[in-house]
Amino acid sequence: LVMVAAEKKNFYRKFLYSPFPVESCLQERICENLNAEIAIGTINSITDAVGYLAWTFFARRVKANPSFYGAESDSDEDVEKYLLSVVEDSMEKLSEESCIKLNVEDDEITDALRPTIIGKAAAHYYLDHRTPKQMQFGVRQARKLVMTFLEESKAVNASTSTNDSLPNVMKLEHFSMPLKVDEVSFAWILYVLSSTHEFDELPVRHNEEFLNEELNENVPWGADTSGLLSNARHSGSANLDIMADPHTKCFLLIQANLVQAKLPISDYVNDTKTVLDQIPRLLAAMQFVAIDDNTTAGSFELITQFSRSKQLLQSRSMPHDPIICQLAGINKKGAAQISRNMKKSSQETGGADIEQSLLATLRCMPRPKAHSLFQGTLKNKRSEIDKILNSLYAIPLVELEKANVTHRIEKSTRKSVGILNLTLKVQYGNANGKIGGKPPSARGPKSSKSDEPYSLTLLLGSPQQRVLLSHATMGLPSRNNESNGISRDCKMEFDWESANADGGENGGHMLLRVLHEDIRGMDMETAINLR
């Protein structure tokens, strides 16, 4: 029984027995919706956009309830006028964020619309229409940082692959970056991703700014990358307004996951999962934006860092963590013991480099020799040593079988296009040992999916200005039963004139990098003759 005043009887009767109409929510995401249709070619003009909206539930509700949406009346003319104003306003917003290109004549927007790479990134990766422009700024800053720290590292360590000498021609050799370059680029990329609009709604609950301040003291970089870039250790104290920002919380949660820091409350576990579910998609989108700017000096090194960042996220580790900790059953203490023994027995020089190449060195060893090394160093049970070795020899070993460079002239554009046809040989197991075992990255998400295929990224770049010439991905099976391995072919096209202009002396060269998407310490590099 509901007791109400007599004058309100009809109102409450309608309230109880007549449901409220369901209104459209399209207007909240109309920029993303229209941008997606422009990106795939469904909408090519303002007229197309108005016609597209006219068939939506949004247009039907505007006509049924014009005052709710701001239309003057429910007449066809007023509804169409309102839809046109919505489209023009959305197009201006998309244009401001570089998602589309508008043709403007005499300060008036003409009918034609064209998508940009920024707009395609937003559509393809389901992003807020403002996010790709943020990523573009972050990409340009990242490229400057990478090149700056690479130049500084030349004076400190001339033995790294960042010096002016080229690797051996047609022979894949181990490739690594200076740790400082890896850490700076990794931190900056994660910071840019954390600052995007995708995390605007990450919850920061009452008094969580104090928990974020506590978490800030237990992570390596803190609330931002300023301390890392200035070579100063970040202070534990920070402005509480900054700690109340959802993007700051996002950056702290990513760091806490990488270093396995203790989270203050259980809600942060769910928040971390929410963040980590978004990171692979956002990282792929940022790389997509970066590849579009591939004619700029340093683009080759920058795209390399995206693959290396994926490795760190997959293995849930930091750049300075021992690489062989990816193997099942090896902790940091055991990794340090193996590293010391390898330094003593190795004829190589340069202790810092052997840390980076240790996993690749072990992978190339015959299994009996590796077994003796682990047995003598770790003093583990045979079953534990076998577990380590199975994890080690489950890593695909990649060799370059052949590479052939040609070029042709495109008839339509008269542009000279270079073509690199290469064949990679991929082998699992070892000729002196068995094939099989679970892959590494035991700390990463792949540990529960041991049959998931591996992926390689192939990058082709110029040796002088480090310009990205071409890129490709290659999927690999997780393992196979052929002791001789399998061969995979790949074709990479590039700008022939750019490659020759920046190829250096003696006929010119290109750099080919073979980067693992899932495993640290197994990246390879070689030089390819242009002639």
Short mmCIF file of C-alpha atoms in Angstrom, two decimals:
data_model
loop_
_atom_site.label_atom_id
_atom_site.label_comp_id
_atom_site.label_asym_id
_atom_site.label_seq_id
_atom_site.Cartn_x
_atom_site.Cartn_y
_atom_site.Cartn_z
CA LEU A 1 0.00 0.00 0.00
CA VAL A 2 1.42 3.38 -1.08
CA MET A 3 -0.04 6.48 0.59
CA VAL A 4 0.40 9.68 -1.44
CA ALA A 5 -1.22 13.11 -1.70
CA ALA A 6 -4.22 13.18 -4.03
CA GLU A 7 -2.61 15.62 -6.46
CA LYS A 8 0.35 13.24 -6.91
CA LYS A 9 -1.74 10.09 -7.40
CA ASN A 10 -1.48 10.00 -11.21
CA PHE A 11 2.23 10.73 -11.13
CA TYR A 12 3.00 7.78 -8.85
CA ARG A 13 0.62 5.48 -10.73
CA LYS A 14 2.54 6.18 -13.94
CA PHE A 15 5.84 5.84 -12.07
CA LEU A 16 4.89 2.35 -10.81
CA TYR A 17 3.19 0.89 -13.86
CA SER A 18 4.84 2.65 -16.82
CA PRO A 19 8.57 1.96 -17.25
CA PHE A 20 10.99 4.82 -17.97
CA PRO A 21 12.16 4.93 -21.59
CA VAL A 22 15.65 3.64 -22.30
CA GLU A 23 17.75 6.50 -23.66
CA SER A 24 20.73 6.18 -25.96
CA CYS A 25 24.29 6.26 -24.57
CA LEU A 26 25.88 6.69 -28.00
CA GLN A 27 26.60 10.37 -27.44
CA GLU A 28 29.05 9.52 -24.66
CA ARG A 29 31.28 7.64 -27.15
CA ILE A 30 30.18 9.18 -30.40
CA CYS A 31 33.69 10.36 -31.33
CA GLU A 32 35.05 6.83 -31.05
CA ASN A 33 32.08 5.43 -32.98
CA LEU A 34 32.35 7.86 -35.88
CA ASN A 35 36.14 7.57 -35.97
CA ALA A 36 35.91 3.79 -36.31
CA GLU A 37 33.50 4.10 -39.25
CA ILE A 38 35.75 6.68 -40.91
CA ALA A 39 38.81 4.47 -40.40
CA ILE A 40 37.21 1.48 -42.15
CA GLY A 41 35.76 3.62 -44.95
CA THR A 42 32.06 3.43 -44.11
CA ILE A 43 31.92 7.20 -43.62
CA ASN A 44 33.75 9.44 -46.11
CA SER A 45 31.95 12.75 -45.65
CA ILE A 46 29.85 14.83 -43.28
CA THR A 47 26.77 13.80 -45.24
CA ASP A 48 27.66 10.12 -44.76
CA ALA A 49 28.05 10.68 -41.03
CA VAL A 50 24.64 12.33 -40.68
CA GLY A 51 23.06 9.53 -42.71
CA TYR A 52 24.81 6.95 -40.56
CA LEU A 53 23.47 8.50 -37.33
CA ALA A 54 19.97 8.77 -38.80
CA TRP A 55 19.70 4.97 -38.72
CA THR A 56 20.80 4.59 -35.11
CA PHE A 57 18.79 4.17 -31.91
CA PHE A 58 20.26 7.52 -30.88
CA ALA A 59 18.40 9.31 -33.71
CA ARG A 60 15.14 7.54 -32.84
CA ARG A 61 15.37 8.70 -29.21
CA VAL A 62 16.22 12.27 -30.30
CA LYS A 63 12.97 12.35 -32.25
CA ALA A 64 10.99 10.72 -29.41
CA ASN A 65 12.48 12.85 -26.62
CA PRO A 66 14.12 15.94 -28.19
CA SER A 67 14.36 18.00 -25.00
CA PHE A 68 16.46 15.31 -23.29
CA TYR A 69 19.14 15.57 -25.98
CA GLY A 70 18.92 19.29 -26.71
CA ALA A 71 17.08 19.26 -30.04
CA GLU A 72 14.63 22.09 -30.67
CA SER A 73 11.67 19.86 -31.56
CA ASP A 74 10.76 16.45 -32.92
CA SER A 75 10.29 17.66 -36.49
CA ASP A 76 12.42 16.01 -39.16
CA GLU A 77 14.14 19.30 -39.96
CA ASP A 78 15.11 19.98 -36.33
CA VAL A 79 16.26 16.41 -35.77
CA GLU A 80 18.44 16.52 -38.89
CA LYS A 81 19.80 19.92 -37.86
CA TYR A 82 20.67 18.53 -34.43
CA LEU A 83 22.38 15.46 -35.89
CA LEU A 84 24.43 17.71 -38.20
CA SER A 85 25.56 19.80 -35.23
CA VAL A 86 26.57 16.65 -33.35
CA VAL A 87 28.55 15.38 -36.34
CA GLU A 88 30.34 18.70 -36.90
CA ASP A 89 31.22 18.98 -33.23
CA SER A 90 32.55 15.39 -33.23
CA MET A 91 34.57 16.01 -36.40
CA GLU A 92 36.21 19.07 -34.84
CA LYS A 93 37.18 17.04 -31.79
CA LEU A 94 38.57 14.23 -33.93
CA SER A 95 40.50 16.74 -36.01
CA GLU A 96 41.99 18.37 -32.88
CA GLU A 97 43.27 14.95 -31.78
CA SER A 98 44.69 14.26 -35.28
CA CYS A 99 42.36 11.29 -35.83
CA ILE A 100 41.03 12.67 -39.12
CA LYS A 101 41.92 15.29 -41.70
CA LEU A 102 39.30 17.86 -42.56
CA ASN A 103 39.23 19.85 -45.78
CA VAL A 104 38.68 23.45 -44.73
CA GLU A 105 37.87 26.18 -47.26
CA ASP A 106 37.17 29.77 -46.21
CA ASP A 107 37.07 28.72 -42.54
CA GLU A 108 34.29 26.24 -43.28
CA ILE A 109 34.54 22.46 -43.08
CA THR A 110 33.97 20.83 -46.44
CA ASP A 111 32.30 17.49 -46.87
CA ALA A 112 35.32 15.18 -47.38
CA LEU A 113 36.86 13.27 -44.43
CA ARG A 114 40.12 11.29 -44.36
CA PRO A 115 41.41 9.00 -41.60
CA THR A 116 44.96 9.34 -40.24
CA ILE A 117 47.25 6.74 -38.71
CA ILE A 118 46.24 8.14 -35.30
CA GLY A 119 42.58 7.55 -36.07
CA LYS A 120 43.27 4.06 -37.39
CA ALA A 121 45.16 3.23 -34.19
CA ALA A 122 42.21 4.38 -32.07
CA ALA A 123 39.80 2.30 -34.13
CA HIS A 124 41.92 -0.83 -34.46
CA TYR A 125 42.87 -1.02 -30.78
CA TYR A 126 39.55 0.27 -29.35
CA LEU A 127 41.08 3.36 -27.75
CA ASP A 128 39.69 6.65 -26.51
CA HIS A 129 40.03 9.04 -29.45
CA ARG A 130 42.44 11.21 -27.39
CA THR A 131 44.82 8.40 -26.47
CA PRO A 132 46.83 7.86 -29.70
CA LYS A 133 47.93 11.50 -29.78
CA GLN A 134 49.26 11.07 -26.24
CA MET A 135 51.11 7.99 -27.45
CA GLN A 136 52.56 9.87 -30.41
CA PHE A 137 54.06 12.47 -28.09
CA GLY A 138 55.40 9.71 -25.84
CA VAL A 139 56.92 7.89 -28.82
CA ARG A 140 58.82 10.97 -29.96
CA GLN A 141 60.17 11.59 -26.48
CA ALA A 142 61.12 7.92 -26.14
CA ARG A 143 63.10 8.02 -29.37
CA LYS A 144 65.06 11.05 -28.14
CA LEU A 145 65.77 9.35 -24.80
CA VAL A 146 66.93 6.11 -26.41
CA MET A 147 69.31 7.86 -28.79
CA THR A 148 70.63 10.17 -26.06
CA PHE A 149 71.46 7.32 -23.70
CA LEU A 150 72.89 5.22 -26.53
CA GLU A 151 75.27 8.04 -27.39
CA GLU A 152 76.30 8.30 -23.73
CA SER A 153 76.86 4.56 -23.53
CA LYS A 154 79.32 4.64 -26.47
CA ALA A 155 81.83 6.54 -24.38
CA VAL A 156 81.35 4.21 -21.38
CA ASN A 157 81.30 0.81 -23.07
CA ALA A 158 82.65 0.65 -26.60
CA SER A 159 82.25 -3.16 -26.70
CA THR A 160 78.45 -3.09 -26.97
CA SER A 161 76.62 -3.36 -30.27
CA THR A 162 75.81 0.32 -30.13
CA ASN A 163 79.26 1.33 -31.35
CA ASP A 164 80.12 2.17 -34.95
CA SER A 165 81.31 -1.32 -35.91
CA LEU A 166 78.95 -3.68 -37.69
CA PRO A 167 78.24 -7.28 -36.63
CA ASN A 168 79.47 -10.12 -38.81
CA VAL A 169 77.83 -10.29 -42.22
CA MET A 170 75.29 -13.11 -42.67
CA LYS A 171 75.92 -14.61 -39.23
CA LEU A 172 73.47 -14.04 -36.40
CA GLU A 173 75.27 -12.94 -33.25
CA HIS A 174 73.96 -12.19 -29.78
CA PHE A 175 72.57 -8.69 -29.47
CA SER A 176 72.01 -6.66 -26.31
CA MET A 177 71.44 -3.08 -25.22
CA PRO A 178 73.14 -1.23 -22.35
CA LEU A 179 71.15 -1.77 -19.17
CA LYS A 180 70.58 1.96 -18.72
CA VAL A 181 69.01 2.23 -22.17
CA ASP A 182 66.75 -0.74 -21.48
CA GLU A 183 65.65 0.63 -18.12
CA VAL A 184 65.03 4.20 -19.29
CA SER A 185 63.06 3.16 -22.38
CA PHE A 186 61.06 0.54 -20.47
CA ALA A 187 60.19 2.96 -17.68
CA TRP A 188 59.24 5.73 -20.09
CA ILE A 189 57.03 3.49 -22.23
CA LEU A 190 55.17 2.22 -19.16
CA TYR A 191 54.83 5.75 -17.82
CA VAL A 192 53.32 6.95 -21.11
CA LEU A 193 50.88 4.03 -21.16
CA SER A 194 49.89 4.75 -17.55
CA SER A 195 49.21 8.39 -18.40
CA THR A 196 46.72 7.68 -21.18
CA HIS A 197 43.00 8.33 -20.95
CA GLU A 198 42.36 4.58 -20.79
CA PHE A 199 43.09 4.73 -17.06
CA ASP A 200 41.07 7.84 -16.23
CA GLU A 201 38.50 5.70 -14.44
CA LEU A 202 40.91 3.51 -12.44
CA PRO A 203 39.44 3.71 -8.91
CA VAL A 204 41.29 5.68 -6.26
CA ARG A 205 39.20 5.06 -3.17
CA HIS A 206 38.96 7.09 0.02
CA ASN A 207 42.37 7.46 1.70
CA GLU A 208 44.10 5.38 -0.99
CA GLU A 209 46.46 8.27 -1.67
CA PHE A 210 48.17 7.29 1.60
CA LEU A 211 48.41 3.67 0.44
CA ASN A 212 49.84 4.85 -2.87
CA GLU A 213 52.42 6.88 -0.98
CA GLU A 214 53.37 3.75 0.96
CA LEU A 215 53.61 1.73 -2.26
CA ASN A 216 55.70 4.50 -3.82
CA GLU A 217 58.48 3.76 -1.31
CA ASN A 218 58.72 0.11 -2.41
CA VAL A 219 58.95 0.46 -6.19
CA PRO A 220 62.06 1.36 -8.21
CA TRP A 221 60.98 4.47 -10.15
CA GLY A 222 58.30 6.04 -7.99
CA ALA A 223 55.39 8.13 -9.22
CA ASP A 224 57.16 9.20 -12.44
CA THR A 225 60.44 8.80 -14.34
CA SER A 226 62.07 12.08 -13.30
CA GLY A 227 64.42 10.41 -10.81
CA LEU A 228 65.53 7.77 -13.31
CA LEU A 229 66.17 10.29 -16.09
CA SER A 230 68.22 12.52 -13.79
CA ASN A 231 70.19 9.56 -12.36
CA ALA A 232 68.83 10.38 -8.92
CA ARG A 233 67.11 7.93 -6.63
CA HIS A 234 63.46 8.80 -6.20
CA SER A 235 62.37 9.99 -2.79
CA GLY A 236 59.70 8.10 -0.92
CA SER A 237 57.71 11.25 -0.16
CA ALA A 238 55.40 12.74 -2.78
CA ASN A 239 52.55 15.19 -3.12
CA LEU A 240 49.29 13.61 -1.95
CA ASP A 241 47.43 15.18 -4.88
CA ILE A 242 49.75 13.28 -7.22
CA MET A 243 49.20 10.09 -5.23
CA ALA A 244 45.43 10.53 -5.60
CA ASP A 245 45.72 10.54 -9.39
CA PRO A 246 44.56 7.28 -11.07
CA HIS A 247 47.45 7.41 -13.56
CA THR A 248 49.98 7.55 -10.74
CA LYS A 249 48.32 4.57 -9.12
CA CYS A 250 48.44 2.70 -12.43
CA PHE A 251 52.18 3.32 -12.82
CA LEU A 252 52.84 2.20 -9.25
CA LEU A 253 50.81 -1.00 -9.70
CA ILE A 254 52.75 -1.96 -12.83
CA GLN A 255 56.06 -1.48 -11.02
CA ALA A 256 54.83 -3.42 -8.00
CA ASN A 257 53.90 -6.34 -10.25
CA LEU A 258 57.32 -6.35 -11.94
CA VAL A 259 59.30 -6.35 -8.68
CA GLN A 260 56.70 -8.47 -6.84
CA ALA A 261 56.23 -5.83 -4.14
CA LYS A 262 53.65 -6.47 -1.44
CA LEU A 263 50.37 -4.71 -2.12
CA PRO A 264 48.81 -2.80 0.80
CA ILE A 265 45.24 -4.16 0.54
CA SER A 266 43.40 -6.87 -1.39
CA ASP A 267 41.57 -4.33 -3.59
CA TYR A 268 44.91 -3.55 -5.20
CA VAL A 269 45.13 -7.13 -6.49
CA ASN A 270 41.99 -6.64 -8.58
CA ASP A 271 43.16 -3.19 -9.64
CA THR A 272 46.47 -4.68 -10.79
CA LYS A 273 44.66 -7.29 -12.87
CA THR A 274 42.54 -4.56 -14.45
CA VAL A 275 45.67 -2.61 -15.38
CA LEU A 276 47.69 -5.57 -16.67
CA ASP A 277 44.81 -6.73 -18.87
CA GLN A 278 45.03 -3.40 -20.72
CA ILE A 279 48.81 -3.11 -21.09
CA PRO A 280 49.44 -5.56 -24.03
CA ARG A 281 46.77 -3.86 -26.14
CA LEU A 282 48.05 -0.38 -25.33
CA LEU A 283 51.67 -1.38 -25.94
CA ALA A 284 50.73 -2.79 -29.35
CA ALA A 285 48.87 0.44 -30.17
CA MET A 286 51.84 2.57 -29.15
CA GLN A 287 54.15 0.46 -31.32
CA PHE A 288 51.70 0.84 -34.22
CA VAL A 289 51.92 4.63 -33.85
CA ALA A 290 55.73 4.47 -33.58
CA ILE A 291 56.13 2.39 -36.75
CA ASP A 292 54.28 5.03 -38.76
CA ASP A 293 57.10 7.47 -37.92
CA ASN A 294 59.78 5.11 -39.25
CA THR A 295 61.66 7.62 -41.40
CA THR A 296 63.07 9.48 -38.40
CA ALA A 297 66.61 8.80 -37.15
CA GLY A 298 66.51 6.42 -34.20
CA SER A 299 63.25 4.71 -35.18
CA PHE A 300 65.09 1.38 -35.59
CA GLU A 301 66.37 1.51 -32.00
CA LEU A 302 63.00 2.62 -30.66
CA ILE A 303 61.05 -0.26 -32.24
CA THR A 304 63.73 -2.61 -30.89
CA GLN A 305 62.90 -1.34 -27.40
CA PHE A 306 59.22 -2.17 -27.83
CA SER A 307 60.09 -5.83 -28.35
CA ARG A 308 62.47 -5.79 -25.40
CA SER A 309 59.76 -4.19 -23.25
CA LYS A 310 57.40 -7.01 -24.20
CA GLN A 311 60.03 -9.49 -23.05
CA LEU A 312 60.28 -7.81 -19.65
CA LEU A 313 56.51 -7.75 -19.21
CA GLN A 314 56.19 -11.38 -20.29
CA SER A 315 58.94 -12.57 -17.95
CA ARG A 316 57.74 -10.22 -15.19
CA SER A 317 61.23 -8.91 -14.57
CA MET A 318 63.30 -5.73 -14.55
CA PRO A 319 66.22 -5.03 -16.93
CA HIS A 320 68.82 -5.61 -14.19
CA ASP A 321 67.34 -8.95 -13.10
CA PRO A 322 69.44 -12.01 -14.06
CA ILE A 323 68.29 -13.26 -17.43
CA ILE A 324 68.63 -16.95 -16.58
CA CYS A 325 66.08 -16.55 -13.77
CA GLN A 326 63.56 -17.14 -16.57
CA LEU A 327 64.51 -20.82 -16.46
CA ALA A 328 62.37 -22.97 -14.21
CA GLY A 329 64.05 -23.68 -10.88
CA ILE A 330 66.71 -20.92 -10.91
CA ASN A 331 66.56 -18.06 -8.43
CA LYS A 332 68.77 -14.98 -8.19
CA LYS A 333 71.28 -16.69 -5.91
CA GLY A 334 71.68 -19.62 -8.29
CA ALA A 335 71.93 -17.26 -11.26
CA ALA A 336 74.77 -15.36 -9.55
CA GLN A 337 76.68 -18.62 -8.90
CA ILE A 338 76.33 -19.74 -12.53
CA SER A 339 77.41 -16.33 -13.77
CA ARG A 340 80.55 -16.37 -11.61
CA ASN A 341 81.51 -19.83 -12.81
CA MET A 342 80.96 -18.88 -16.44
CA LYS A 343 83.17 -15.81 -16.04
CA LYS A 344 85.97 -17.92 -14.59
CA SER A 345 85.85 -20.60 -17.28
CA SER A 346 85.12 -18.35 -20.25
CA GLN A 347 87.79 -16.92 -22.47
CA GLU A 348 85.59 -13.89 -23.15
CA THR A 349 86.32 -10.48 -21.73
CA GLY A 350 83.90 -7.89 -20.43
CA GLY A 351 81.93 -9.12 -17.43
CA ALA A 352 78.92 -6.93 -18.08
CA ASP A 353 78.38 -8.41 -21.55
CA ILE A 354 78.54 -12.01 -20.39
CA GLU A 355 75.61 -11.31 -18.06
CA GLN A 356 73.50 -10.36 -21.07
CA SER A 357 74.66 -13.25 -23.28
CA LEU A 358 74.61 -15.93 -20.58
CA LEU A 359 71.31 -17.52 -21.58
CA ALA A 360 72.29 -17.62 -25.26
CA THR A 361 75.68 -19.15 -24.33
CA LEU A 362 74.03 -21.86 -22.24
CA ARG A 363 71.45 -22.56 -24.96
CA CYS A 364 74.22 -23.23 -27.51
CA MET A 365 76.04 -25.67 -25.20
CA PRO A 366 75.66 -29.45 -25.67
CA ARG A 367 73.25 -30.75 -23.07
CA PRO A 368 75.84 -32.92 -21.23
CA LYS A 369 78.14 -29.92 -20.78
CA ALA A 370 75.28 -27.74 -19.53
CA HIS A 371 74.23 -30.56 -17.17
CA SER A 372 77.74 -30.69 -15.70
CA LEU A 373 77.79 -26.92 -15.24
CA PHE A 374 74.44 -26.81 -13.41
CA GLN A 375 75.22 -29.93 -11.36
CA GLY A 376 78.59 -28.60 -10.21
CA THR A 377 77.28 -25.12 -9.43
CA LEU A 378 73.82 -25.60 -7.95
CA LYS A 379 74.28 -29.01 -6.22
CA ASN A 380 70.62 -29.74 -6.95
CA LYS A 381 68.96 -33.09 -7.36
CA ARG A 382 69.07 -34.69 -10.79
CA SER A 383 65.33 -34.19 -11.28
CA GLU A 384 65.69 -30.46 -10.57
CA ILE A 385 68.63 -30.17 -12.98
CA ASP A 386 66.59 -31.95 -15.66
CA LYS A 387 63.77 -29.47 -15.09
CA ILE A 388 66.17 -26.57 -15.64
CA LEU A 389 67.64 -28.17 -18.76
CA ASN A 390 64.22 -28.96 -20.22
CA SER A 391 63.28 -25.33 -19.74
CA LEU A 392 66.55 -24.21 -21.36
CA TYR A 393 66.30 -26.44 -24.43
CA ALA A 394 62.65 -25.61 -24.99
CA ILE A 395 63.87 -22.19 -26.15
CA PRO A 396 63.95 -22.01 -29.95
CA LEU A 397 67.45 -21.54 -31.36
CA VAL A 398 67.40 -19.39 -34.49
CA GLU A 399 70.02 -19.40 -37.26
CA LEU A 400 70.18 -17.53 -40.55
CA GLU A 401 70.36 -20.03 -43.41
CA LYS A 402 70.31 -17.63 -46.33
CA ALA A 403 69.50 -14.06 -47.26
CA ASN A 404 69.15 -12.57 -50.71
CA VAL A 405 68.73 -8.87 -51.54
CA THR A 406 67.17 -7.70 -54.80
CA HIS A 407 65.31 -4.60 -55.94
CA ARG A 408 62.70 -3.64 -58.49
CA ILE A 409 61.05 -0.51 -59.86
CA GLU A 410 57.34 -0.15 -59.23
CA LYS A 411 55.66 0.77 -62.51
CA SER A 412 52.90 2.90 -60.98
CA THR A 413 55.10 5.08 -58.73
CA ARG A 414 58.55 4.60 -60.31
CA LYS A 415 59.79 3.99 -56.78
CA SER A 416 62.73 1.65 -56.21
CA VAL A 417 61.78 -1.08 -53.75
CA GLY A 418 64.32 -3.36 -52.10
CA ILE A 419 63.40 -6.97 -51.28
CA LEU A 420 65.09 -9.13 -48.66
CA ASN A 421 64.25 -12.84 -48.92
CA LEU A 422 65.61 -14.73 -45.95
CA THR A 423 65.33 -18.19 -44.47
CA LEU A 424 65.62 -18.84 -40.76
CA LYS A 425 66.34 -22.24 -39.28
CA VAL A 426 64.63 -22.87 -35.94
CA GLN A 427 65.71 -25.73 -33.71
CA TYR A 428 64.45 -26.98 -30.36
CA GLY A 429 66.31 -29.32 -28.07
CA ASN A 430 69.95 -30.22 -28.75
CA ALA A 431 71.76 -32.71 -30.90
CA ASN A 432 73.28 -34.20 -27.75
CA GLY A 433 70.10 -34.19 -25.71
CA LYS A 434 66.38 -34.70 -25.85
CA ILE A 435 63.76 -32.37 -27.21
CA GLY A 436 60.93 -31.10 -25.08
CA GLY A 437 60.29 -29.44 -21.77
CA LYS A 438 58.33 -26.39 -20.75
CA PRO A 439 59.40 -23.00 -22.06
CA PRO A 440 60.97 -20.37 -19.81
CA SER A 441 59.25 -17.29 -18.40
CA ALA A 442 58.05 -19.32 -15.43
CA ARG A 443 57.25 -16.10 -13.60
CA GLY A 444 55.23 -14.76 -16.49
CA PRO A 445 51.72 -15.47 -17.74
CA LYS A 446 53.00 -18.01 -20.27
CA SER A 447 53.90 -20.50 -17.56
CA SER A 448 50.39 -21.93 -17.63
CA LYS A 449 50.33 -22.22 -21.44
CA SER A 450 53.45 -24.13 -22.33
CA ASP A 451 52.08 -25.13 -25.76
CA GLU A 452 51.50 -21.53 -26.81
CA PRO A 453 53.55 -20.70 -29.94
CA TYR A 454 56.51 -18.36 -29.85
CA SER A 455 56.76 -15.19 -31.88
CA LEU A 456 59.74 -13.44 -33.46
CA THR A 457 60.00 -9.84 -34.57
CA LEU A 458 62.30 -9.14 -37.52
CA LEU A 459 63.56 -5.58 -37.87
CA LEU A 460 65.58 -4.18 -40.76
CA GLY A 461 67.40 -0.91 -40.16
CA SER A 462 70.12 1.37 -41.47
CA PRO A 463 73.49 1.32 -39.68
CA GLN A 464 74.20 5.06 -39.55
CA GLN A 465 71.02 7.01 -38.73
CA ARG A 466 69.33 3.89 -37.31
CA VAL A 467 66.24 4.34 -39.45
CA LEU A 468 63.69 1.53 -39.54
CA LEU A 469 63.51 0.17 -43.09
CA SER A 470 61.12 -2.74 -42.64
CA HIS A 471 59.58 -4.98 -40.01
CA ALA A 472 57.85 -8.35 -39.90
CA THR A 473 56.61 -10.91 -37.39
CA MET A 474 57.07 -14.66 -37.58
CA GLY A 475 55.15 -17.22 -35.56
CA LEU A 476 56.96 -20.33 -34.34
CA PRO A 477 55.58 -23.57 -32.90
CA SER A 478 56.32 -24.12 -29.23
CA ARG A 479 58.35 -27.23 -30.05
CA ASN A 480 58.78 -29.88 -32.74
CA ASN A 481 60.08 -33.40 -33.04
CA GLU A 482 62.60 -32.82 -35.82
CA SER A 483 66.18 -32.86 -34.54
CA ASN A 484 67.29 -30.97 -37.66
CA GLY A 485 64.84 -28.17 -36.96
CA ILE A 486 62.46 -26.39 -39.27
CA SER A 487 62.99 -23.62 -41.82
CA ARG A 488 60.84 -20.53 -42.12
CA ASP A 489 60.93 -18.08 -45.03
CA CYS A 490 60.27 -14.36 -44.75
CA LYS A 491 60.07 -11.57 -47.31
CA MET A 492 60.78 -7.98 -46.25
CA GLU A 493 60.34 -4.98 -48.56
CA PHE A 494 62.09 -1.65 -47.94
CA ASP A 495 62.90 1.69 -49.55
CA TRP A 496 65.93 0.96 -51.71
CA GLU A 497 67.06 4.59 -51.98
CA SER A 498 66.87 5.18 -48.22
CA ALA A 499 68.81 1.98 -47.51
CA ASN A 500 71.59 2.95 -49.91
CA ALA A 501 71.76 6.55 -48.71
CA ASP A 502 72.31 5.41 -45.13
CA GLY A 503 74.08 2.10 -45.78
CA GLY A 504 77.64 3.22 -45.20
CA GLU A 505 80.77 2.31 -47.15
CA ASN A 506 81.80 -0.73 -49.18
CA GLY A 507 78.57 -1.06 -51.09
CA GLY A 508 76.35 -0.48 -48.09
CA HIS A 509 74.84 -2.65 -45.38
CA MET A 510 71.64 -3.09 -43.43
CA LEU A 511 71.16 -4.37 -39.91
CA LEU A 512 68.83 -7.32 -39.36
CA ARG A 513 67.63 -8.00 -35.82
CA VAL A 514 65.78 -11.13 -34.77
CA LEU A 515 64.01 -10.39 -31.50
CA HIS A 516 62.06 -12.83 -29.34
CA GLU A 517 58.72 -11.50 -28.14
CA ASP A 518 58.66 -13.75 -25.07
CA ILE A 519 62.22 -14.52 -23.96
CA ARG A 520 64.94 -12.20 -22.73
CA GLY A 521 68.57 -12.71 -23.68
CA MET A 522 68.08 -14.50 -27.02
CA ASP A 523 68.01 -11.52 -29.39
CA MET A 524 70.28 -11.76 -32.45
CA GLU A 525 71.72 -9.34 -34.98
CA THR A 526 73.63 -9.49 -38.27
CA ALA A 527 74.66 -7.26 -41.15
CA ILE A 528 73.20 -7.77 -44.64
CA ASN A 529 75.07 -6.58 -47.72
CA LEU A 530 73.03 -4.42 -50.07
CA ARG A 531 75.09 -5.69 -53.01
#
